Amino acid sequence: VPLHNGNRDLTLDILEALESTEPFQTQSQFPDVPQAEIKAALDRLASRSMVEYDTQDREIVVLTAEGQQIADEGSHEYKVWKAVKESGKLSIKELPQKVAAESAKVGQGNAFKLKWIKKDGDSLVPIADSVQDVTRELLEHVATNAAFPDPKQLKDYQKRKLVATQKQIAYKVRKGPRWAKEIPVEVTDLTAEMLEDGSWQTANFKPYNFKALGANQNSGALHPLNKVREEFRKIFFNWDFIEMPTARFVDSGFWNFDALFVPQQHPARDLQDTFYVSDPPSSGPPGPDPIADAALDEMEADSATFSTSTSKSSKLDYAKYASDVCAVHETGAFGSIGYRYPYNEAETTRLVLRTHTTAVSTYCLHRLAANPRPARYFSIDRVFRNETVDATHLAEFHQIEGVIADYGLTLGGLMDFLASFFKKLGITNLRFKPAYNPYTEPSMEVFGFHAGLDKWVEIGNSGMFRPEMLLPMGLPEDLRVYGFGLSLERPTMIKYGVSNIRELLGHKVDLGFIESNAAVRLDKD
Ligand code: PHE
């Protein structure tokens, strides 16, 4: 954008122009200054009552590239006539060598019609000695006046793509009550000296601009996933759930699979589905995680449900637990016939990127056996699956998981709990479909009716944990546990209207979207 008049202040030019021409129209007075610059200068002056102005919206006619060419060089028919005239007689075949192909095509017919040239055998000969190129004259007129002398011609020229119309904003400017040839010196601060010497009474204070928008500040922003996560955390905390420590993404096959009664041949444990860690490839035998235990101790002490009892996790015998898990797979135990296959110790210590947060739930449930009692745990964190990445799947995503342990729990209680949980998200219509998980029986997929999409969408997975999983932990037989899981991405994508998961997570994320996205309330749509 060229600076108006070098570095000169446009406001001075506007004030000066008003001295000789009042009112004036900005488009004719300052044709080359961008409209936004003019508006800014006018607003500065208008806020000081030095000018007043009205906005004028009008439609102007401009030349297209082809129109401009005709205005500069003449019409196609003129070019044809000129070429014929100059050679006296021109064979039709040679015409395209003398004029551009487009002119030869369009111009010939028009030149015939206008009786400027005629055919003579295979050649063209001139009729007129001199011609008036009306089209060119008209376009020259449009170029200087931005309008047609006869507006009826506009349609025709538009159709020939020689002109187009544009909206133009211009301002009609007149002097305001405090017009002067320049902006007087303005005082921006009231000082002690001004109060003392009384000059404040006559000082010309710069007016406040209450309409000015503050400059955009650089600031951090919460990721949409974090915002939705916070909403879910609030729901869980309000129901006195304890947040499980899920910071460790790498876990052993034992916690991710074996302790969950997932047989070692299960397809989920294949390389195609699970990322295994190669360095180091394996862990030690199952044992306590002091960091997780400390975090749980602290949260349980704060919880209304737990405050009366301490966990006494030192009572736990991890070696016995590991051998009981082995027994329940290999030979059957605790009233179960088991899977009856040779259990491979090496699989239990293989390190994996955890495929679900249920690995952590399992650790917490085993820990609960030190002091069995009703408990509610949740977590919202990242999991990893060796998936083909597409618009709705990534190799890593976030799981929301809840686990409830209590005496006398029933499947109906789980359905009821899920109904009240999803009601918090504004989903009131649920359907349950029998499903299969190695660690729950019965298992149910949860479907919710999505009014926006007008269809049933799968929103979660759930079930009652199997005795084969709970009894080796040392939990009492009548303590039932149910659990459920869902992805954090699905509700976030729905809330923010994102249809491709890669817009939400990964290297293609637009930081502008992350910074500008609105806050979210799960229960308000
Ligand atoms: N782990 C399950 C999943 O990955 C979710 C689930 C958690 C199911 C707890 C039942 C009980 O989808």
PDB file of N, CA and C in Angstrom, residues 202-281:
ATOM      1  N   THR A 202      -7.630  25.770  30.298  1.00  0.00           N
ATOM      2  CA  THR A 202      -7.702  26.113  28.868  1.00  0.00           C
ATOM      3  C   THR A 202      -7.054  25.049  27.999  1.00  0.00           C
ATOM      4  N   ALA A 203      -6.436  24.024  28.631  1.00  0.00           N
ATOM      5  CA  ALA A 203      -5.709  23.021  27.842  1.00  0.00           C
ATOM      6  C   ALA A 203      -6.654  22.279  26.902  1.00  0.00           C
ATOM      7  N   ASN A 204      -6.083  21.878  25.784  1.00  0.00           N
ATOM      8  CA  ASN A 204      -6.843  21.122  24.788  1.00  0.00           C
ATOM      9  C   ASN A 204      -6.573  19.630  25.003  1.00  0.00           C
ATOM     10  N   PHE A 205      -7.457  18.980  25.746  1.00  0.00           N
ATOM     11  CA  PHE A 205      -7.221  17.571  26.076  1.00  0.00           C
ATOM     12  C   PHE A 205      -7.577  16.660  24.909  1.00  0.00           C
ATOM     13  N   LYS A 206      -6.757  15.696  24.711  1.00  0.00           N
ATOM     14  CA  LYS A 206      -7.046  14.690  23.675  1.00  0.00           C
ATOM     15  C   LYS A 206      -8.261  13.881  24.119  1.00  0.00           C
ATOM     16  N   PRO A 207      -9.273  13.762  23.227  1.00  0.00           N
ATOM     17  CA  PRO A 207     -10.471  13.017  23.663  1.00  0.00           C
ATOM     18  C   PRO A 207     -10.171  11.533  23.861  1.00  0.00           C
ATOM     19  N   TYR A 208     -10.849  10.947  24.796  1.00  0.00           N
ATOM     20  CA  TYR A 208     -10.758   9.494  24.964  1.00  0.00           C
ATOM     21  C   TYR A 208     -11.426   8.812  23.789  1.00  0.00           C
ATOM     22  N   ASN A 209     -10.859   7.721  23.350  1.00  0.00           N
ATOM     23  CA  ASN A 209     -11.522   6.907  22.332  1.00  0.00           C
ATOM     24  C   ASN A 209     -12.041   5.647  23.008  1.00  0.00           C
ATOM     25  N   PHE A 210     -13.296   5.733  23.416  1.00  0.00           N
ATOM     26  CA  PHE A 210     -13.872   4.592  24.143  1.00  0.00           C
ATOM     27  C   PHE A 210     -14.151   3.406  23.239  1.00  0.00           C
ATOM     28  N   LYS A 211     -14.107   3.656  21.921  1.00  0.00           N
ATOM     29  CA  LYS A 211     -14.419   2.549  21.005  1.00  0.00           C
ATOM     30  C   LYS A 211     -13.176   1.763  20.624  1.00  0.00           C
ATOM     31  N   ALA A 212     -12.010   2.279  21.026  1.00  0.00           N
ATOM     32  CA  ALA A 212     -10.783   1.585  20.613  1.00  0.00           C
ATOM     33  C   ALA A 212     -10.753   0.173  21.192  1.00  0.00           C
ATOM     34  N   LEU A 213     -10.402  -0.782  20.343  1.00  0.00           N
ATOM     35  CA  LEU A 213     -10.262  -2.155  20.824  1.00  0.00           C
ATOM     36  C   LEU A 213      -8.854  -2.292  21.389  1.00  0.00           C
ATOM     37  N   GLY A 214      -8.732  -2.980  22.476  1.00  0.00           N
ATOM     38  CA  GLY A 214      -7.404  -3.206  23.029  1.00  0.00           C
ATOM     39  C   GLY A 214      -6.577  -4.028  22.067  1.00  0.00           C
ATOM     40  N   ALA A 215      -5.271  -3.855  22.135  1.00  0.00           N
ATOM     41  CA  ALA A 215      -4.411  -4.672  21.287  1.00  0.00           C
ATOM     42  C   ALA A 215      -4.526  -6.126  21.731  1.00  0.00           C
ATOM     43  N   ASN A 216      -4.443  -7.029  20.768  1.00  0.00           N
ATOM     44  CA  ASN A 216      -4.468  -8.448  21.116  1.00  0.00           C
ATOM     45  C   ASN A 216      -3.233  -8.812  21.923  1.00  0.00           C
ATOM     46  N   GLN A 217      -3.425  -9.479  23.009  1.00  0.00           N
ATOM     47  CA  GLN A 217      -2.292  -9.864  23.830  1.00  0.00           C
ATOM     48  C   GLN A 217      -1.866 -11.276  23.479  1.00  0.00           C
ATOM     49  N   ASN A 218      -0.562 -11.488  23.488  1.00  0.00           N
ATOM     50  CA  ASN A 218      -0.076 -12.849  23.332  1.00  0.00           C
ATOM     51  C   ASN A 218      -0.321 -13.590  24.629  1.00  0.00           C
ATOM     52  N   SER A 219      -0.986 -14.703  24.549  1.00  0.00           N
ATOM     53  CA  SER A 219      -1.237 -15.421  25.793  1.00  0.00           C
ATOM     54  C   SER A 219      -1.343 -16.902  25.510  1.00  0.00           C
ATOM     55  N   GLY A 220      -1.225 -17.666  26.538  1.00  0.00           N
ATOM     56  CA  GLY A 220      -1.401 -19.100  26.382  1.00  0.00           C
ATOM     57  C   GLY A 220      -2.880 -19.423  26.221  1.00  0.00           C
ATOM     58  N   ALA A 221      -3.174 -20.623  25.803  1.00  0.00           N
ATOM     59  CA  ALA A 221      -4.572 -21.013  25.642  1.00  0.00           C
ATOM     60  C   ALA A 221      -4.707 -22.487  25.987  1.00  0.00           C
ATOM     61  N   LEU A 222      -5.817 -22.842  26.549  1.00  0.00           N
ATOM     62  CA  LEU A 222      -6.052 -24.251  26.830  1.00  0.00           C
ATOM     63  C   LEU A 222      -6.493 -24.954  25.556  1.00  0.00           C
ATOM     64  N   HIS A 223      -5.981 -26.147  25.366  1.00  0.00           N
ATOM     65  CA  HIS A 223      -6.403 -26.957  24.227  1.00  0.00           C
ATOM     66  C   HIS A 223      -7.840 -27.407  24.453  1.00  0.00           C
ATOM     67  N   PRO A 224      -8.654 -27.476  23.373  1.00  0.00           N
ATOM     68  CA  PRO A 224     -10.041 -27.926  23.541  1.00  0.00           C
ATOM     69  C   PRO A 224     -10.152 -29.233  24.329  1.00  0.00           C
ATOM     70  N   LEU A 225      -9.221 -30.152  24.088  1.00  0.00           N
ATOM     71  CA  LEU A 225      -9.282 -31.419  24.821  1.00  0.00           C
ATOM     72  C   LEU A 225      -9.131 -31.172  26.319  1.00  0.00           C
ATOM     73  N   ASN A 226      -8.274 -30.221  26.675  1.00  0.00           N
ATOM     74  CA  ASN A 226      -8.103 -29.908  28.093  1.00  0.00           C
ATOM     75  C   ASN A 226      -9.348 -29.268  28.690  1.00  0.00           C
ATOM     76  N   LYS A 227     -10.022 -28.456  27.877  1.00  0.00           N
ATOM     77  CA  LYS A 227     -11.236 -27.810  28.386  1.00  0.00           C
ATOM     78  C   LYS A 227     -12.323 -28.841  28.658  1.00  0.00           C
ATOM     79  N   VAL A 228     -12.498 -29.745  27.707  1.00  0.00           N
ATOM     80  CA  VAL A 228     -13.526 -30.773  27.894  1.00  0.00           C
ATOM     81  C   VAL A 228     -13.119 -31.706  29.037  1.00  0.00           C
ATOM     82  N   ARG A 229     -11.821 -31.973  29.123  1.00  0.00           N
ATOM     83  CA  ARG A 229     -11.317 -32.816  30.220  1.00  0.00           C
ATOM     84  C   ARG A 229     -11.666 -32.195  31.574  1.00  0.00           C
ATOM     85  N   GLU A 230     -11.488 -30.885  31.686  1.00  0.00           N
ATOM     86  CA  GLU A 230     -11.809 -30.211  32.945  1.00  0.00           C
ATOM     87  C   GLU A 230     -13.276 -30.388  33.316  1.00  0.00           C
ATOM     88  N   GLU A 231     -14.139 -30.318  32.301  1.00  0.00           N
ATOM     89  CA  GLU A 231     -15.568 -30.489  32.556  1.00  0.00           C
ATOM     90  C   GLU A 231     -15.865 -31.889  33.101  1.00  0.00           C
ATOM     91  N   PHE A 232     -15.221 -32.886  32.493  1.00  0.00           N
ATOM     92  CA  PHE A 232     -15.436 -34.259  32.968  1.00  0.00           C
ATOM     93  C   PHE A 232     -14.881 -34.439  34.384  1.00  0.00           C
ATOM     94  N   ARG A 233     -13.728 -33.827  34.631  1.00  0.00           N
ATOM     95  CA  ARG A 233     -13.149 -33.961  35.980  1.00  0.00           C
ATOM     96  C   ARG A 233     -14.114 -33.409  37.024  1.00  0.00           C
ATOM     97  N   LYS A 234     -14.747 -32.267  36.679  1.00  0.00           N
ATOM     98  CA  LYS A 234     -15.698 -31.670  37.633  1.00  0.00           C
ATOM     99  C   LYS A 234     -16.827 -32.636  37.960  1.00  0.00           C
ATOM    100  N   ILE A 235     -17.332 -33.305  36.919  1.00  0.00           N
ATOM    101  CA  ILE A 235     -18.416 -34.259  37.151  1.00  0.00           C
ATOM    102  C   ILE A 235     -17.956 -35.342  38.129  1.00  0.00           C
ATOM    103  N   PHE A 236     -16.776 -35.907  37.843  1.00  0.00           N
ATOM    104  CA  PHE A 236     -16.283 -36.988  38.702  1.00  0.00           C
ATOM    105  C   PHE A 236     -16.023 -36.502  40.128  1.00  0.00           C
ATOM    106  N   PHE A 237     -15.393 -35.348  40.258  1.00  0.00           N
ATOM    107  CA  PHE A 237     -15.080 -34.850  41.604  1.00  0.00           C
ATOM    108  C   PHE A 237     -16.359 -34.582  42.398  1.00  0.00           C
ATOM    109  N   ASN A 238     -17.395 -34.062  41.695  1.00  0.00           N
ATOM    110  CA  ASN A 238     -18.659 -33.805  42.395  1.00  0.00           C
ATOM    111  C   ASN A 238     -19.276 -35.083  42.946  1.00  0.00           C
ATOM    112  N   TRP A 239     -18.938 -36.210  42.319  1.00  0.00           N
ATOM    113  CA  TRP A 239     -19.472 -37.489  42.787  1.00  0.00           C
ATOM    114  C   TRP A 239     -18.457 -38.229  43.667  1.00  0.00           C
ATOM    115  N   ASP A 240     -17.494 -37.505  44.150  1.00  0.00           N
ATOM    116  CA  ASP A 240     -16.499 -38.052  45.069  1.00  0.00           C
ATOM    117  C   ASP A 240     -15.679 -39.202  44.471  1.00  0.00           C
ATOM    118  N   PHE A 241     -15.372 -39.081  43.179  1.00  0.00           N
ATOM    119  CA  PHE A 241     -14.442 -40.029  42.565  1.00  0.00           C
ATOM    120  C   PHE A 241     -13.015 -39.571  42.872  1.00  0.00           C
ATOM    121  N   ILE A 242     -12.117 -40.519  42.974  1.00  0.00           N
ATOM    122  CA  ILE A 242     -10.699 -40.211  43.176  1.00  0.00           C
ATOM    123  C   ILE A 242      -9.986 -40.339  41.839  1.00  0.00           C
ATOM    124  N   GLU A 243      -9.117 -39.357  41.545  1.00  0.00           N
ATOM    125  CA  GLU A 243      -8.420 -39.384  40.255  1.00  0.00           C
ATOM    126  C   GLU A 243      -7.207 -40.307  40.340  1.00  0.00           C
ATOM    127  N   MET A 244      -7.161 -41.237  39.409  1.00  0.00           N
ATOM    128  CA  MET A 244      -6.053 -42.206  39.433  1.00  0.00           C
ATOM    129  C   MET A 244      -4.794 -41.578  38.838  1.00  0.00           C
ATOM    130  N   PRO A 245      -3.636 -41.973  39.352  1.00  0.00           N
ATOM    131  CA  PRO A 245      -2.374 -41.435  38.811  1.00  0.00           C
ATOM    132  C   PRO A 245      -2.019 -42.150  37.506  1.00  0.00           C
ATOM    133  N   THR A 246      -2.158 -41.427  36.393  1.00  0.00           N
ATOM    134  CA  THR A 246      -1.987 -42.073  35.079  1.00  0.00           C
ATOM    135  C   THR A 246      -0.791 -41.535  34.316  1.00  0.00           C
ATOM    136  N   ALA A 247       0.157 -40.917  35.029  1.00  0.00           N
ATOM    137  CA  ALA A 247       1.249 -40.243  34.324  1.00  0.00           C
ATOM    138  C   ALA A 247       2.170 -41.203  33.573  1.00  0.00           C
ATOM    139  N   ARG A 248       2.168 -42.476  33.930  1.00  0.00           N
ATOM    140  CA  ARG A 248       3.105 -43.414  33.306  1.00  0.00           C
ATOM    141  C   ARG A 248       2.470 -44.045  32.065  1.00  0.00           C
ATOM    142  N   PHE A 249       2.982 -43.667  30.889  1.00  0.00           N
ATOM    143  CA  PHE A 249       2.406 -44.165  29.640  1.00  0.00           C
ATOM    144  C   PHE A 249       2.877 -45.583  29.320  1.00  0.00           C
ATOM    145  N   VAL A 250       4.060 -45.916  29.822  1.00  0.00           N
ATOM    146  CA  VAL A 250       4.598 -47.254  29.546  1.00  0.00           C
ATOM    147  C   VAL A 250       4.249 -48.160  30.724  1.00  0.00           C
ATOM    148  N   ASP A 251       3.703 -49.324  30.415  1.00  0.00           N
ATOM    149  CA  ASP A 251       3.355 -50.259  31.482  1.00  0.00           C
ATOM    150  C   ASP A 251       3.774 -51.662  31.059  1.00  0.00           C
ATOM    151  N   SER A 252       3.627 -52.597  31.948  1.00  0.00           N
ATOM    152  CA  SER A 252       4.021 -53.961  31.581  1.00  0.00           C
ATOM    153  C   SER A 252       2.815 -54.724  31.050  1.00  0.00           C
ATOM    154  N   GLY A 253       3.103 -55.798  30.329  1.00  0.00           N
ATOM    155  CA  GLY A 253       2.034 -56.658  29.832  1.00  0.00           C
ATOM    156  C   GLY A 253       1.151 -57.144  30.974  1.00  0.00           C
ATOM    157  N   PHE A 254       1.742 -57.308  32.155  1.00  0.00           N
ATOM    158  CA  PHE A 254       0.976 -57.788  33.297  1.00  0.00           C
ATOM    159  C   PHE A 254      -0.192 -56.846  33.608  1.00  0.00           C
ATOM    160  N   TRP A 255       0.123 -55.557  33.798  1.00  0.00           N
ATOM    161  CA  TRP A 255      -0.942 -54.618  34.193  1.00  0.00           C
ATOM    162  C   TRP A 255      -1.870 -54.268  33.032  1.00  0.00           C
ATOM    163  N   ASN A 256      -1.300 -54.245  31.820  1.00  0.00           N
ATOM    164  CA  ASN A 256      -2.127 -53.853  30.673  1.00  0.00           C
ATOM    165  C   ASN A 256      -3.023 -55.014  30.212  1.00  0.00           C
ATOM    166  N   PHE A 257      -2.532 -56.287  30.390  1.00  0.00           N
ATOM    167  CA  PHE A 257      -3.284 -57.424  29.831  1.00  0.00           C
ATOM    168  C   PHE A 257      -3.542 -58.562  30.829  1.00  0.00           C
ATOM    169  N   ASP A 258      -2.438 -59.165  31.381  1.00  0.00           N
ATOM    170  CA  ASP A 258      -2.593 -60.408  32.132  1.00  0.00           C
ATOM    171  C   ASP A 258      -3.517 -60.256  33.339  1.00  0.00           C
ATOM    172  N   ALA A 259      -3.291 -59.179  34.109  1.00  0.00           N
ATOM    173  CA  ALA A 259      -4.100 -58.993  35.310  1.00  0.00           C
ATOM    174  C   ALA A 259      -5.558 -58.764  34.943  1.00  0.00           C
ATOM    175  N   LEU A 260      -5.803 -58.358  33.662  1.00  0.00           N
ATOM    176  CA  LEU A 260      -7.163 -58.127  33.185  1.00  0.00           C
ATOM    177  C   LEU A 260      -7.763 -59.385  32.563  1.00  0.00           C
ATOM    178  N   PHE A 261      -7.116 -60.526  32.777  1.00  0.00           N
ATOM    179  CA  PHE A 261      -7.605 -61.800  32.242  1.00  0.00           C
ATOM    180  C   PHE A 261      -7.685 -61.777  30.714  1.00  0.00           C
ATOM    181  N   VAL A 262      -6.780 -60.986  30.095  1.00  0.00           N
ATOM    182  CA  VAL A 262      -6.673 -61.012  28.629  1.00  0.00           C
ATOM    183  C   VAL A 262      -5.695 -62.131  28.293  1.00  0.00           C
ATOM    184  N   PRO A 263      -6.144 -63.199  27.612  1.00  0.00           N
ATOM    185  CA  PRO A 263      -5.240 -64.316  27.342  1.00  0.00           C
ATOM    186  C   PRO A 263      -4.048 -63.869  26.492  1.00  0.00           C
ATOM    187  N   GLN A 264      -2.951 -64.571  26.659  1.00  0.00           N
ATOM    188  CA  GLN A 264      -1.725 -64.130  25.984  1.00  0.00           C
ATOM    189  C   GLN A 264      -1.772 -64.287  24.470  1.00  0.00           C
ATOM    190  N   GLN A 265      -2.746 -65.056  23.956  1.00  0.00           N
ATOM    191  CA  GLN A 265      -2.893 -65.185  22.496  1.00  0.00           C
ATOM    192  C   GLN A 265      -3.914 -64.189  21.947  1.00  0.00           C
ATOM    193  N   HIS A 266      -4.440 -63.360  22.792  1.00  0.00           N
ATOM    194  CA  HIS A 266      -5.517 -62.462  22.346  1.00  0.00           C
ATOM    195  C   HIS A 266      -5.005 -61.529  21.235  1.00  0.00           C
ATOM    196  N   PRO A 267      -5.797 -61.335  20.163  1.00  0.00           N
ATOM    197  CA  PRO A 267      -5.338 -60.493  19.048  1.00  0.00           C
ATOM    198  C   PRO A 267      -4.960 -59.063  19.465  1.00  0.00           C
ATOM    199  N   ALA A 268      -5.581 -58.549  20.527  1.00  0.00           N
ATOM    200  CA  ALA A 268      -5.232 -57.189  20.960  1.00  0.00           C
ATOM    201  C   ALA A 268      -3.761 -57.091  21.352  1.00  0.00           C
ATOM    202  N   ARG A 269      -3.159 -58.238  21.689  1.00  0.00           N
ATOM    203  CA  ARG A 269      -1.762 -58.201  22.126  1.00  0.00           C
ATOM    204  C   ARG A 269      -0.789 -58.310  20.963  1.00  0.00           C
ATOM    205  N   ASP A 270      -1.321 -58.441  19.730  1.00  0.00           N
ATOM    206  CA  ASP A 270      -0.453 -58.530  18.556  1.00  0.00           C
ATOM    207  C   ASP A 270       0.269 -57.208  18.309  1.00  0.00           C
ATOM    208  N   LEU A 271       1.398 -57.359  17.586  1.00  0.00           N
ATOM    209  CA  LEU A 271       2.157 -56.162  17.186  1.00  0.00           C
ATOM    210  C   LEU A 271       1.317 -55.194  16.370  1.00  0.00           C
ATOM    211  N   GLN A 272       0.349 -55.742  15.618  1.00  0.00           N
ATOM    212  CA  GLN A 272      -0.471 -54.867  14.770  1.00  0.00           C
ATOM    213  C   GLN A 272      -1.367 -53.965  15.599  1.00  0.00           C
ATOM    214  N   ASP A 273      -1.618 -54.344  16.840  1.00  0.00           N
ATOM    215  CA  ASP A 273      -2.544 -53.558  17.652  1.00  0.00           C
ATOM    216  C   ASP A 273      -1.871 -52.808  18.791  1.00  0.00           C
ATOM    217  N   THR A 274      -0.715 -53.296  19.209  1.00  0.00           N
ATOM    218  CA  THR A 274      -0.063 -52.747  20.396  1.00  0.00           C
ATOM    219  C   THR A 274       1.356 -52.317  20.068  1.00  0.00           C
ATOM    220  N   PHE A 275       1.751 -51.170  20.603  1.00  0.00           N
ATOM    221  CA  PHE A 275       3.143 -50.735  20.468  1.00  0.00           C
ATOM    222  C   PHE A 275       3.952 -51.309  21.621  1.00  0.00           C
ATOM    223  N   TYR A 276       4.966 -52.118  21.301  1.00  0.00           N
ATOM    224  CA  TYR A 276       5.861 -52.630  22.336  1.00  0.00           C
ATOM    225  C   TYR A 276       7.108 -51.762  22.386  1.00  0.00           C
ATOM    226  N   VAL A 277       7.668 -51.634  23.576  1.00  0.00           N
ATOM    227  CA  VAL A 277       8.867 -50.831  23.748  1.00  0.00           C
ATOM    228  C   VAL A 277      10.077 -51.737  23.531  1.00  0.00           C
ATOM    229  N   SER A 278      11.058 -51.255  22.725  1.00  0.00           N
ATOM    230  CA  SER A 278      12.201 -52.132  22.443  1.00  0.00           C
ATOM    231  C   SER A 278      13.386 -51.822  23.356  1.00  0.00           C
ATOM    232  N   ASP A 279      13.437 -50.635  23.948  1.00  0.00           N
ATOM    233  CA  ASP A 279      14.608 -50.285  24.752  1.00  0.00           C
ATOM    234  C   ASP A 279      14.200 -49.472  25.971  1.00  0.00           C
ATOM    235  N   PRO A 280      14.132 -50.033  27.168  1.00  0.00           N
ATOM    236  CA  PRO A 280      14.365 -51.440  27.483  1.00  0.00           C
ATOM    237  C   PRO A 280      13.138 -52.265  27.098  1.00  0.00           C
ATOM    238  N   PRO A 281      13.305 -53.529  26.781  1.00  0.00           N
ATOM    239  CA  PRO A 281      12.169 -54.323  26.312  1.00  0.00           C
ATOM    240  C   PRO A 281      11.284 -54.844  27.443  1.00  0.00           C
TER     241      PRO A 281
END
